[in-house]
PDB file of C-alpha atoms in Angstrom:
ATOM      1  CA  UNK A  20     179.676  10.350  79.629  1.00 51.00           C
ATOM      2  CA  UNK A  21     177.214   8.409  81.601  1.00 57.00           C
ATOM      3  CA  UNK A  22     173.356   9.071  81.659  1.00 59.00           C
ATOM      4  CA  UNK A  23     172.600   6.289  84.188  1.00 63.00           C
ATOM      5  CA  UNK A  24     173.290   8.478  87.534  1.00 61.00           C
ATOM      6  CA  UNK A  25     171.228  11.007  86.382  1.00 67.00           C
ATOM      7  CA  UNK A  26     167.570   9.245  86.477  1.00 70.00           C
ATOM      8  CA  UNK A  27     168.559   8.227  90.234  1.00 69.00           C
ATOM      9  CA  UNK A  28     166.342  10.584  92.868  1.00 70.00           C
ATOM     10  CA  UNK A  29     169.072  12.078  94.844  1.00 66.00           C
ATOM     11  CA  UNK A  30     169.555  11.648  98.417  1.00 65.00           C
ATOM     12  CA  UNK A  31     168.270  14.121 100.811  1.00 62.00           C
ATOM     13  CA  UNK A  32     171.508  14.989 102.977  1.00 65.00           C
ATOM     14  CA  UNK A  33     169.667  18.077 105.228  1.00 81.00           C
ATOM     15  CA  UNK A  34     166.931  16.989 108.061  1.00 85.00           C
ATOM     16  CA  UNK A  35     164.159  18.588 108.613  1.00 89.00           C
ATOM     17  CA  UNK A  36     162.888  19.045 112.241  1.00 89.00           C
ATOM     18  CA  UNK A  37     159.687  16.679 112.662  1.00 93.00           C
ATOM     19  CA  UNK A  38     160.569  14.694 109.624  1.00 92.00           C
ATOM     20  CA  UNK A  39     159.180  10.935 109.684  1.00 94.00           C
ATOM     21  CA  UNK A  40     162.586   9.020 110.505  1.00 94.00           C
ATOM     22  CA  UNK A  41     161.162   5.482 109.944  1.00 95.00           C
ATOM     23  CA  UNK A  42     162.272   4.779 106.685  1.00 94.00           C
ATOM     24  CA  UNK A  43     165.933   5.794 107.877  1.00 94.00           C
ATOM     25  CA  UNK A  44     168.505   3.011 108.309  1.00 95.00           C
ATOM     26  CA  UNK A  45     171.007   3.120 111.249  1.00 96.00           C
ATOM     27  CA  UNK A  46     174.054   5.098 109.701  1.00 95.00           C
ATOM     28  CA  UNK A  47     171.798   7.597 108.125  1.00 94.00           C
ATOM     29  CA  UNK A  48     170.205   8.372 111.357  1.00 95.00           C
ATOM     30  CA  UNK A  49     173.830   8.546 112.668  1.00 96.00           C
ATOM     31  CA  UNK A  50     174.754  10.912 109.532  1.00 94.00           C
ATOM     32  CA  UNK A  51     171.460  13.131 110.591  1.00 94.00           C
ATOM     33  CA  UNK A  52     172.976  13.295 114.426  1.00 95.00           C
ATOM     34  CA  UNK A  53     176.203  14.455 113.141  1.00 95.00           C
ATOM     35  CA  UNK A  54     174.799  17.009 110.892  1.00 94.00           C
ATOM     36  CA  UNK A  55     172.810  18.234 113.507  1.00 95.00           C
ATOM     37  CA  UNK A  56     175.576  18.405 116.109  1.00 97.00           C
ATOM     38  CA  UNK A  57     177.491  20.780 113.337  1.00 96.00           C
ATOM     39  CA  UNK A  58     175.347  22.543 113.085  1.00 96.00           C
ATOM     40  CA  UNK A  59     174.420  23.128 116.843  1.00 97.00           C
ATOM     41  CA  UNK A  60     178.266  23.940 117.305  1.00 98.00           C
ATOM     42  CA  UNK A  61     178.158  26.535 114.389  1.00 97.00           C
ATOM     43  CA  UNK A  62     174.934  28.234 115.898  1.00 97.00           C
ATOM     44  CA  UNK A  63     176.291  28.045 119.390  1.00 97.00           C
ATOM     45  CA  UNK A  64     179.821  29.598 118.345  1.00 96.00           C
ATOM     46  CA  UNK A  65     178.058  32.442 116.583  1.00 96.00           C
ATOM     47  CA  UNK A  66     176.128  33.051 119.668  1.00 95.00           C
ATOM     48  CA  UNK A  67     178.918  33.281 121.719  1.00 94.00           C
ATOM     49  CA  UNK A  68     180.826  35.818 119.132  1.00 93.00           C
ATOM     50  CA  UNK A  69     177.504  38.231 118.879  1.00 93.00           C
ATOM     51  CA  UNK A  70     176.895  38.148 122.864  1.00 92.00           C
ATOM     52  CA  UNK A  71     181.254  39.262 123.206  1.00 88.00           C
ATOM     53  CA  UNK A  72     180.553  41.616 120.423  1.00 82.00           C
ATOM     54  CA  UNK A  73     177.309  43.445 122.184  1.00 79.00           C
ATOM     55  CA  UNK A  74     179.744  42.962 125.827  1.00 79.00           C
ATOM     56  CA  UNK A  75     182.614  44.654 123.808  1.00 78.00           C
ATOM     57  CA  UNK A  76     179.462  47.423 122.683  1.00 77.00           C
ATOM     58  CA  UNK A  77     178.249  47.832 125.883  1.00 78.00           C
ATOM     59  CA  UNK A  78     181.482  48.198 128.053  1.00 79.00           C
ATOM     60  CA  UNK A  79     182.758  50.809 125.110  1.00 77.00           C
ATOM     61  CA  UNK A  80     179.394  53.128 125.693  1.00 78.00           C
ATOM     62  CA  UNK A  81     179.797  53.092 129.762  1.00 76.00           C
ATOM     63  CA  UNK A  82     182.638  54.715 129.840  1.00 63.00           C
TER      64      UNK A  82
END
């Protein structure tokens, strides 16, 4: 078993919002814009599943 890896500072993988992205090379600032897409798409399809839920809700009560 190796003891080497363990001293190295792990890499950050998440981005923070406002964080300073000078240090950054190229594909990690293409790994970031992928991330973020993700996780816009996951946000954006649980939006759209509350807002049929609450239509589903509110068509239900009218009747």
């Amino acid at each position: 078993m190796s003891f080497i890896d363990d001293d190295r500072p792990q890499k950050k993988t998440a981005h923070e919002v406002g964080a300073d992205l000078s240090m950054l090379s190229v594909d990690e600032l293409k790994a970031r814009v992928e991330l973020l897409k993700a996780e816009i798409a996951r946000l954006e399809a649980e939006a759209a599943r509350k807002a049929s839920g609450r239509q589903a809700a509110e068509s239900f009560f009218r009747t």
